[in-house]
Coordinates of C-alpha atoms in Angstrom, one line a residue:
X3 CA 0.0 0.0 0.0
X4 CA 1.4 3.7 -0.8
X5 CA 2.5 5.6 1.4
X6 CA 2.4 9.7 1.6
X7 CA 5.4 11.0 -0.2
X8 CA 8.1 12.9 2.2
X9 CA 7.6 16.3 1.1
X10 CA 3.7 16.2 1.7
X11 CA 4.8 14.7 5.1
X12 CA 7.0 17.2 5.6
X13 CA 4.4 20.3 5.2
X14 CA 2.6 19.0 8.5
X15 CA 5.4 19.1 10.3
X16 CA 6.4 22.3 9.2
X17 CA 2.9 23.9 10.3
X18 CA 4.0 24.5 13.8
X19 CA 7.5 26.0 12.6
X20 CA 5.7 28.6 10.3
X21 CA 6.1 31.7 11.6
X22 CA 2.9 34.0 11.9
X23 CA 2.7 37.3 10.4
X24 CA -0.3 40.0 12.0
X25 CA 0.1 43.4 11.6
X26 CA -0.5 44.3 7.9
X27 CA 2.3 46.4 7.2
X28 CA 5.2 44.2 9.0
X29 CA 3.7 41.5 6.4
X30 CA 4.1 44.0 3.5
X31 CA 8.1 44.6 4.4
X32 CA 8.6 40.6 4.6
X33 CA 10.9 39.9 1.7
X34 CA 9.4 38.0 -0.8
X35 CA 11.1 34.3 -0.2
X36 CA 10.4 33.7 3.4
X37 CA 7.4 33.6 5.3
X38 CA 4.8 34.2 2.5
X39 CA 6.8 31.6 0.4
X40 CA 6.9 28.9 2.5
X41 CA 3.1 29.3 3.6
X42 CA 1.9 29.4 -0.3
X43 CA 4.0 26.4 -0.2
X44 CA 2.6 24.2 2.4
X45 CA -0.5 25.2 1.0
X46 CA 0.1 23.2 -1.9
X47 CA 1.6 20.5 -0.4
X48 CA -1.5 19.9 2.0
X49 CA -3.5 20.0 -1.2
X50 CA -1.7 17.5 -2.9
X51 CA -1.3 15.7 0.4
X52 CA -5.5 15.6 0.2
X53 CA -5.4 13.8 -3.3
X54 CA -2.7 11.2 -2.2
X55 CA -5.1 10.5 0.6
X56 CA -8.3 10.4 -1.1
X57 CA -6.4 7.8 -4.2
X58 CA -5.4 6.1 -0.9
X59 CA -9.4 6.2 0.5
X60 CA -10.1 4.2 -2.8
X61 CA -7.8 1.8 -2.9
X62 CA -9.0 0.7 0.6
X63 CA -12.5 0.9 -0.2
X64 CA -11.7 -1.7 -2.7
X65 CA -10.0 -3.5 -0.8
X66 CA -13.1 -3.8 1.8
X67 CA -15.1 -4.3 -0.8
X68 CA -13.5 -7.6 -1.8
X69 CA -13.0 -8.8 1.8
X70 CA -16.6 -8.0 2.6
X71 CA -17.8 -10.2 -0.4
X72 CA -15.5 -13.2 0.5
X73 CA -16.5 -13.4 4.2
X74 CA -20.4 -13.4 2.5
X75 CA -19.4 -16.1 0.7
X76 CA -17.7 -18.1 3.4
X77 CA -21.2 -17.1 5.5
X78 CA -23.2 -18.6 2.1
X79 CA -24.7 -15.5 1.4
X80 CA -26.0 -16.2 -1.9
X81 CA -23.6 -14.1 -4.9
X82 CA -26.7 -11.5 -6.0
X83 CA -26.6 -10.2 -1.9
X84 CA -23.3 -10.3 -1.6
X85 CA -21.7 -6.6 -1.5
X86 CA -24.9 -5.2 0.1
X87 CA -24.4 -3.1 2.7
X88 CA -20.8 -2.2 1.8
X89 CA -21.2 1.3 0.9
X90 CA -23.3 2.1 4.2
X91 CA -20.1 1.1 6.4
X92 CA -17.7 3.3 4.0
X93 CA -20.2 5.9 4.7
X94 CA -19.9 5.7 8.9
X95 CA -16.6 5.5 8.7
X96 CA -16.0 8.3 6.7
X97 CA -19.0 10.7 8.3
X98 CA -20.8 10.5 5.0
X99 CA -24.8 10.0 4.4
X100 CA -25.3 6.5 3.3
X101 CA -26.1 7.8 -0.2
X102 CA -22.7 9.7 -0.5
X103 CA -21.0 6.7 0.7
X104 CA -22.7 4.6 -2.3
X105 CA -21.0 6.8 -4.6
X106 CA -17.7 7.3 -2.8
X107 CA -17.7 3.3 -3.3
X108 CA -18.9 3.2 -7.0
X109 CA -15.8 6.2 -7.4
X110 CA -13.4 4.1 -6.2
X111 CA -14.2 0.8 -7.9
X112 CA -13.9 3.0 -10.7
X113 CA -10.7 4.8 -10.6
X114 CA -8.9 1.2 -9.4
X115 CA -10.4 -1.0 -11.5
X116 CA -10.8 1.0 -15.0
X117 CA -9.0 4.6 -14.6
X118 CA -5.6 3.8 -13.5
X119 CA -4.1 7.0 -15.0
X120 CA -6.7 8.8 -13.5
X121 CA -6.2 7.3 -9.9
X122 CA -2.6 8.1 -10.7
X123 CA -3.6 11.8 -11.3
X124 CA -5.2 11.7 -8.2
X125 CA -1.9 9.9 -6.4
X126 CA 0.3 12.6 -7.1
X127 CA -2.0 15.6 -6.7
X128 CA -2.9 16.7 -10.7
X129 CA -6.1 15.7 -10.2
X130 CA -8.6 16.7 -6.7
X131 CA -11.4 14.5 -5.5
X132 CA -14.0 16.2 -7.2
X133 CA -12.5 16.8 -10.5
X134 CA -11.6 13.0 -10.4
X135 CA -15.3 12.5 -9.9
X136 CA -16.2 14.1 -13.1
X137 CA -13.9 11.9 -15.2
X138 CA -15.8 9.3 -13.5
X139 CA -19.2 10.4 -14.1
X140 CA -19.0 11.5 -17.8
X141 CA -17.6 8.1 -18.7
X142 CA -19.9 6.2 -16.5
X143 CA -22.1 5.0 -20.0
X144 CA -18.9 3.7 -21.4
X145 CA -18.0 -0.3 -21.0
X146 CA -14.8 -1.3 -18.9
X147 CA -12.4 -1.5 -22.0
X148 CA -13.8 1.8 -23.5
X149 CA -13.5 3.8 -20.0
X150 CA -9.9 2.5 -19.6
X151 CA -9.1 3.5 -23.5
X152 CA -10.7 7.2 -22.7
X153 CA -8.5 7.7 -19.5
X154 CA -5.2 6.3 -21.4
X155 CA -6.5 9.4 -24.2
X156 CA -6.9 12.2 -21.6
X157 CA -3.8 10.5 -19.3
X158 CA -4.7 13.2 -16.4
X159 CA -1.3 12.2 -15.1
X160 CA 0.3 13.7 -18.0
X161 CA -1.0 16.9 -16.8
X162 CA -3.3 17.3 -19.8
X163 CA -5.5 19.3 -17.4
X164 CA -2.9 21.9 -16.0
X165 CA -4.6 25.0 -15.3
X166 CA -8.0 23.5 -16.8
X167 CA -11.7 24.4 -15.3
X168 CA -14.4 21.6 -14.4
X169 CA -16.0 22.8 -17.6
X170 CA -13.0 22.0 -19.5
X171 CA -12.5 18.8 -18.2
X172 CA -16.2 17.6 -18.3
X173 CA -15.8 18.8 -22.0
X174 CA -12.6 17.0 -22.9
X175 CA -14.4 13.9 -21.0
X176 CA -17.5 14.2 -23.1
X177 CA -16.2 14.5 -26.4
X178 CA -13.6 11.4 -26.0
X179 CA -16.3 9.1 -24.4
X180 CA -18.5 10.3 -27.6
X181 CA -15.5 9.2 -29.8
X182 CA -15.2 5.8 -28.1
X183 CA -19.2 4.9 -28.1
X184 CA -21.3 7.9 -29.4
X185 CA -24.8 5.3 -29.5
X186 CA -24.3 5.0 -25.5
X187 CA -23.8 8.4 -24.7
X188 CA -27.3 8.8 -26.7
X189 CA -28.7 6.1 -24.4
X190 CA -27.7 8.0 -21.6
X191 CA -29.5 11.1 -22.3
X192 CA -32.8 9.1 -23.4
X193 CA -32.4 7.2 -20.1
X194 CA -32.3 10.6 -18.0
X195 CA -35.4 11.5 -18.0
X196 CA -36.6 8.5 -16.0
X197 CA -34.0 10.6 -12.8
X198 CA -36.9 13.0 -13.3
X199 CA -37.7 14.4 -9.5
X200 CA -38.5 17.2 -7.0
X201 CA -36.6 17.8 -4.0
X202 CA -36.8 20.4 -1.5
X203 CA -33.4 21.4 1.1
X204 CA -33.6 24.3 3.0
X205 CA -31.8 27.3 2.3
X206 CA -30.2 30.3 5.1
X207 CA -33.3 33.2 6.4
X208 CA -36.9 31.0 6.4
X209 CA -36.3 30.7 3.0
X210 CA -36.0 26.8 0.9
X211 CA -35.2 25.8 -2.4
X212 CA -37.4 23.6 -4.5
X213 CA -35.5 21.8 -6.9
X214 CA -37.3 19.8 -10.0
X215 CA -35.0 17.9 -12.6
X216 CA -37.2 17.9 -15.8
X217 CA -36.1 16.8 -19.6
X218 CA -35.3 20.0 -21.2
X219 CA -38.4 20.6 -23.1
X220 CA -41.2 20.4 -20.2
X221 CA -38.2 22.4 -18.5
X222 CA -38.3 25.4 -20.5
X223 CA -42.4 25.0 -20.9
X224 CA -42.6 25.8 -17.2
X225 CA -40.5 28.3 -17.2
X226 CA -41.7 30.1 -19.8
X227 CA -45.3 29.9 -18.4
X228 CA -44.2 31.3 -15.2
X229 CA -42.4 34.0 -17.1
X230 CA -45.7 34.8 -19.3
X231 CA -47.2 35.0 -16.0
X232 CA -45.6 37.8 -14.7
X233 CA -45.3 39.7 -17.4
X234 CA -48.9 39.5 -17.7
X235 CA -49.2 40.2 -14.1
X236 CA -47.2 43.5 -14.1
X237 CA -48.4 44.6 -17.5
X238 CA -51.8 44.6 -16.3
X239 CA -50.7 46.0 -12.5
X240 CA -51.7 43.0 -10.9
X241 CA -48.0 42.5 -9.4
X242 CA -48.6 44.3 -6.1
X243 CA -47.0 42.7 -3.6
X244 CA -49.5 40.5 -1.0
X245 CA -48.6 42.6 1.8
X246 CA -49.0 46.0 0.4
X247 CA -52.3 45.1 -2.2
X248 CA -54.2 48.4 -1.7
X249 CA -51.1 50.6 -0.7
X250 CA -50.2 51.5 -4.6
X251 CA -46.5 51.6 -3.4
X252 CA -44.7 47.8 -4.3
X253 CA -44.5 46.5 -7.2
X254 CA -43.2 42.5 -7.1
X255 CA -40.3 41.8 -8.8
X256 CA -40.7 39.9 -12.0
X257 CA -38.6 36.7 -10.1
X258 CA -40.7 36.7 -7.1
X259 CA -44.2 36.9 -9.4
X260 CA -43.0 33.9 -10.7
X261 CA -42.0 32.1 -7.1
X262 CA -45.9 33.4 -6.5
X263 CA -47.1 31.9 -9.8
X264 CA -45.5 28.8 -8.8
X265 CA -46.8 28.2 -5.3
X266 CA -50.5 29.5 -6.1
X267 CA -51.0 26.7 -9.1
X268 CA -48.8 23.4 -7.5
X269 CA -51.1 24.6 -4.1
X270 CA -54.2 26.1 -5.1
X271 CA -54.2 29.1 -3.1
X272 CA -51.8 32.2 -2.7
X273 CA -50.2 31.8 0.3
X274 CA -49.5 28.0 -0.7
X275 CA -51.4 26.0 2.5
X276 CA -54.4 24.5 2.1
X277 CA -55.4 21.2 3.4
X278 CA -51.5 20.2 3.8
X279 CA -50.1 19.5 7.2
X280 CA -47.1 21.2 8.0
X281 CA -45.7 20.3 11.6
X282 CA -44.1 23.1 13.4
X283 CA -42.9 22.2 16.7
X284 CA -42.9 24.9 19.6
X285 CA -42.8 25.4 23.1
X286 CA -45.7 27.0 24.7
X287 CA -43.8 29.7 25.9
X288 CA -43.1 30.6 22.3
X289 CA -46.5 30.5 20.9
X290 CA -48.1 32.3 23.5
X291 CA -45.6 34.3 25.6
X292 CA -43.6 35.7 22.9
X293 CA -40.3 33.8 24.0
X294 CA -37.4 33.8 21.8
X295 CA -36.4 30.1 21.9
X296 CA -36.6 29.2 18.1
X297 CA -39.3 26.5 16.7
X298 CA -38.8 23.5 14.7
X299 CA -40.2 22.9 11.2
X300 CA -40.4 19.5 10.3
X301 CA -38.5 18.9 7.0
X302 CA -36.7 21.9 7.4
X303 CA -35.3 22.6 10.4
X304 CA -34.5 25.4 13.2
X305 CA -36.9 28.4 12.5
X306 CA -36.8 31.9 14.6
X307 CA -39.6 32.0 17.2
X308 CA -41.0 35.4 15.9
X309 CA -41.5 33.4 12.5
X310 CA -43.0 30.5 13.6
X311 CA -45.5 32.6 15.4
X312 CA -46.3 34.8 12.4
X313 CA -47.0 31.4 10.5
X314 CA -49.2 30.5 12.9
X315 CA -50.7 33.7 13.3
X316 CA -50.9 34.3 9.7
X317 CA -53.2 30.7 8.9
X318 CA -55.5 31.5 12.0
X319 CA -56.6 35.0 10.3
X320 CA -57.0 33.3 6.6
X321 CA -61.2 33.1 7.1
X322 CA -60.8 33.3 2.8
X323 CA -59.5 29.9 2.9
X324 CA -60.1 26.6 3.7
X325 CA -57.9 26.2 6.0
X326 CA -57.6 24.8 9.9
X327 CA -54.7 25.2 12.1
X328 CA -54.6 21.9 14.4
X329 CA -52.4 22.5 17.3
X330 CA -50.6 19.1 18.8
X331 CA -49.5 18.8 22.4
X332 CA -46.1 17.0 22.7
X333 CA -45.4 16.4 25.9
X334 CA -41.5 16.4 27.3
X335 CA -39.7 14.9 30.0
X336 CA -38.6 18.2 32.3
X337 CA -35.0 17.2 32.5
X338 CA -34.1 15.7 29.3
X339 CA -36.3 17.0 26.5
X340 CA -37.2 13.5 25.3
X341 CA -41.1 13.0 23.6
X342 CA -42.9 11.0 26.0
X343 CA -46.7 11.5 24.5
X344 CA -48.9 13.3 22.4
X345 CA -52.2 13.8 22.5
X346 CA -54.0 15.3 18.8
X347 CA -56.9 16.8 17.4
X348 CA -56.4 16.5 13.7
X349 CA -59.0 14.1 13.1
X350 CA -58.1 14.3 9.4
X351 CA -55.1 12.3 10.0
X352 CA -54.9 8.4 11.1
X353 CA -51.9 6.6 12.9
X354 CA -50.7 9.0 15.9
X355 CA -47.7 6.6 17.1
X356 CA -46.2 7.4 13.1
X357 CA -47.0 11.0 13.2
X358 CA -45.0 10.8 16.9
X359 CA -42.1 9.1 15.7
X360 CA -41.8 11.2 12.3
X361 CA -41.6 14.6 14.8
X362 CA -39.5 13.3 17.1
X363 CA -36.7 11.6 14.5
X364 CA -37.3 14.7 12.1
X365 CA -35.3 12.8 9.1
X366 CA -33.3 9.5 8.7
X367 CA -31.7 8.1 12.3
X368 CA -29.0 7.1 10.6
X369 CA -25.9 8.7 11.5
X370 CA -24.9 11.3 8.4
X371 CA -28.0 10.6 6.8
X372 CA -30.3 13.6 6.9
X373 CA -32.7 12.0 3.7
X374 CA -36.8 12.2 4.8
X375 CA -38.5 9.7 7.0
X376 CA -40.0 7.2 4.8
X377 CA -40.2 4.0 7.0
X378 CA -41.2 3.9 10.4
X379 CA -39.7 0.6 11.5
X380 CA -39.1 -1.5 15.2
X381 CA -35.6 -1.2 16.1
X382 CA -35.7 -4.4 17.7
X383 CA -37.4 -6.4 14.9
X384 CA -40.6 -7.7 15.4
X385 CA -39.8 -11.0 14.7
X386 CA -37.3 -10.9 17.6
X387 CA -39.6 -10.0 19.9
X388 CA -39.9 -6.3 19.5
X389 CA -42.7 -4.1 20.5
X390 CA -44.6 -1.8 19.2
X391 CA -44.0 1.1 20.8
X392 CA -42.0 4.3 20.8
X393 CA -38.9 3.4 22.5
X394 CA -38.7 0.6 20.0
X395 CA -39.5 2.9 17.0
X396 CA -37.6 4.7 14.9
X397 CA -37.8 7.0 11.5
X398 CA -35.6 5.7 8.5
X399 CA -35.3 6.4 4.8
X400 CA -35.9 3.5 2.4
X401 CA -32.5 2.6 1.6
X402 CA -31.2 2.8 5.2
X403 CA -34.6 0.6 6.7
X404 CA -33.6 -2.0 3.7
X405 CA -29.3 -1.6 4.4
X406 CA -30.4 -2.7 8.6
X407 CA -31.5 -5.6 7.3
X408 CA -28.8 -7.5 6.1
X409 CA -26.5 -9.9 7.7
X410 CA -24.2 -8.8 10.1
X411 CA -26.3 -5.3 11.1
X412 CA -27.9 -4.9 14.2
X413 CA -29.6 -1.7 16.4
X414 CA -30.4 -0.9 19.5
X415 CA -32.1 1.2 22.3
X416 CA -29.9 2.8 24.5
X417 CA -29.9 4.3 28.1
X418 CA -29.6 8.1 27.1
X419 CA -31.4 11.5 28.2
X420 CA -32.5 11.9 24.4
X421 CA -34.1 8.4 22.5
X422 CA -30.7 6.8 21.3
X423 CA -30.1 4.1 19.2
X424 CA -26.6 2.3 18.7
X425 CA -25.9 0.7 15.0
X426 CA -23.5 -2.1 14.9
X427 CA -22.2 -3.5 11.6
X428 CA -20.8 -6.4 10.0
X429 CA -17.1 -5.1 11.2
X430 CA -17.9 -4.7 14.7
X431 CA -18.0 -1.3 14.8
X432 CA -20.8 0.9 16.6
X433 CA -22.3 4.1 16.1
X434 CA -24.8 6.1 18.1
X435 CA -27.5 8.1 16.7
X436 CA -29.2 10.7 19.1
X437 CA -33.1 12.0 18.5
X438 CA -32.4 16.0 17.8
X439 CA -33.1 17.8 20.5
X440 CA -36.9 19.7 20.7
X441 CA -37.4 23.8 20.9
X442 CA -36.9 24.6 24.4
X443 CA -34.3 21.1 25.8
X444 CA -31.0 22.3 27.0
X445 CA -28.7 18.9 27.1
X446 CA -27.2 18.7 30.5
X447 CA -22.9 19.3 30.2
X448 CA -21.5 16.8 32.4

């Protein structure tokens, strides 16, 4: 196995000998070749340091890989399961969500098995992770002997990328995988539409960003119908903002018309709620005694108490729409914050001990992972004896419920002030996930 090259070893040693420069105007009097020279210097010596590493990460992912599959075997795991759950344990053990550790995998398979002049890029620092990645990806379509006859062509090692962009090497990429098999790089844009999706992440200030990948025609037809929409709107003087209508003073920017346009068809009304349940979580001190400890939206995140209030405040006064506001009592334990019950009067809604879990877990209990709640399953399998219950629930995401179930992976409940479960994998190794903690818990510092 490689090792790190002296000089990059060298640079960490060095940090604690650099000497540090802070007033402004001894640093402009430095001659040239001493302090600022040596610091640019380590600089790019820890970069290069970071690609060694990361060639290094993929070599040993492999390498678990192909141990992992051979103890399967030896177990009689059947040869279609074997290799399942492998990408999960690169993801704990690198602090990655489950889904970037399925692709940190897939990378490194990649560059060891089909790009070796790439990996070697990567070795000695030409290359960076993520510009390694898009070699990767852009030859993905490609079959094993035409990938490996691309990355002889481009030879990253050669440094046929110094001083080259992203969008120069995703070019480069693109038109020598084209060369090699242009009829699969046609499949491959005919087979992306069926990744059509909608996601939603939350952006900084109450604010989020709804994301839809479309194929490029329906693409620009929705765009251009929310463009044609305000237009129309401020060409007629309809684009009065909602909270001065009447006032004669703001006029909506074109982009926010069509953010309004948006939300007002997909939901049906203006403000964008009607008949959906959002869940924000509060204490009562918040709602009704104007405290400052911040709210929690589900699916979102931390929110400022004076917003969650307005929300609230905002969807009682609607008497235009159909709309109720159903407020849900979670009780907490006084010293740890931990859900203990609920009690509910949205009588629109079935199955309470879900709706608990899904508030309490907020996303995926997997450590990393922060992907939605999708499956609500015993942590202690039924078939083992589990219960039904909340201590023995928890929320997961599909491919992490489905990961916990193969051989070698097994959860528990732990003693804890917050609901905590601990993961132990094939390896032997353990990780703890904690429930977040509630508006209004202060964990004790011991």
């Amino acid at each position: 196995m490689e090792r790190i090259g002296e000089k990059q070893a060298g640079a960490v040693m060095a940090l604690g000998r650099a000497p540090v420069v802070t007033d402004s105007l001894q640093a402009a009097t430095v001659p040239a070749n001493t302090v600022s020279t040596d610091l640019i210097e380590q600089l790019r010596v820890l970069e290069e340091m970071k690609s060694a590493i990361t060639a290094l990460q993929a070599r040993v992912a492999v390498a678990f890989d192909l141990a992992q599959r051979a103890e399967q075997a030896e177990a009689g795991v059947p040869a279609s399961e074997r290799g399942r759950g492998v990408g999960a344990q690169v993801a704990l053990a690198r602090r990655e969500s489950p889904n970037r550790g399925g692709r940190l995998l897939g990378l490194a398979k990649a560059l060891v098995t089909e790009m070796p002049r790439t990996l070697a890029a990567l070795q000695s620092g030409y290359l960076n992770e993520w510009r390694a990645t898009l070699l990767v990806k852009e030859t993905a379509c490609l079959s094993a002997e035409d990938r490996c006859a691309v990355d002889e062509e481009l030879a990253p090692d050669a440094g046929t990328f110094d001083g080259k962009g992203d969008k120069a090497i995703i070019a480069a990429a693109k038109a020598a995988a084209y060369r090699r098999d242009p009829r699969s790089v046609v499949g491959r844009a005919s087979r992306a539409a069926a990744e059509r999706t909608v996601s939603l992440r939350p952006a900084p200030d109450t604010m989020s960003y709804l994301t839809a990948l479309l194929p490029v025609a329906q693409g620009v037809a929705v765009y251009k119908a929310l463009t044609q929409a305000a237009d129309s709107a401020r060409s007629s003087g309809k684009a009065k903002s909602f909270e001065d209508v009447g006032s004669g003073r703001v006029v909506r920017p074109r982009g926010q018309i069509m953010a309004d346009t948006l939300v007002e068809r997909i939901t049906g009304t203006p403000g964008g709620i009607s008949g959906i349940t959002i869940d924000l979580v509060m204490t009562d001190r918040t709602l009704f005694q104007g405290d400052s400890e911040p709210a929690r939206l589900q699916g979102y995140g931390v929110v400022p108490a004076e917003w969650a209030r307005t929300v609230v405040g905002e969807e009682q006064s609607a008497r235009d729409r159909e709309f109720s506001v159903w407020l849900r009592r979670l009780y907490t334990a006084p010293a740890t914050g931990d859900l203990l019950a609920t009690d509910s009067k949205a009588r629109l809604f079935s199955g309470r001990l879900r709706r608990f879990i899904e508030t309490r877990d907020d996303s995926c209990r997997t450590p990393y992972c922060d992907a939605p709640i999708r499956h609500i399953d015993h942590v202690i399998p039924w078939h083992s004896g589990g219960q039904t219950n909340l201590g023995n629930g928890a929320g997961l995401c599909e491919a992490c419920n489905h990961t916990k179930e193969n051989p070698g992976w097994s959860t528990r409940a732990v003693d804890a002030d917050v609901h905590t479960l601990e993961i132990s994998t094939p390896t032997g190794h353990t990780y703890q996930s904690k429930a977040p903690p509630l508006p209004g818990h202060r964990p004790s510092r011991t």
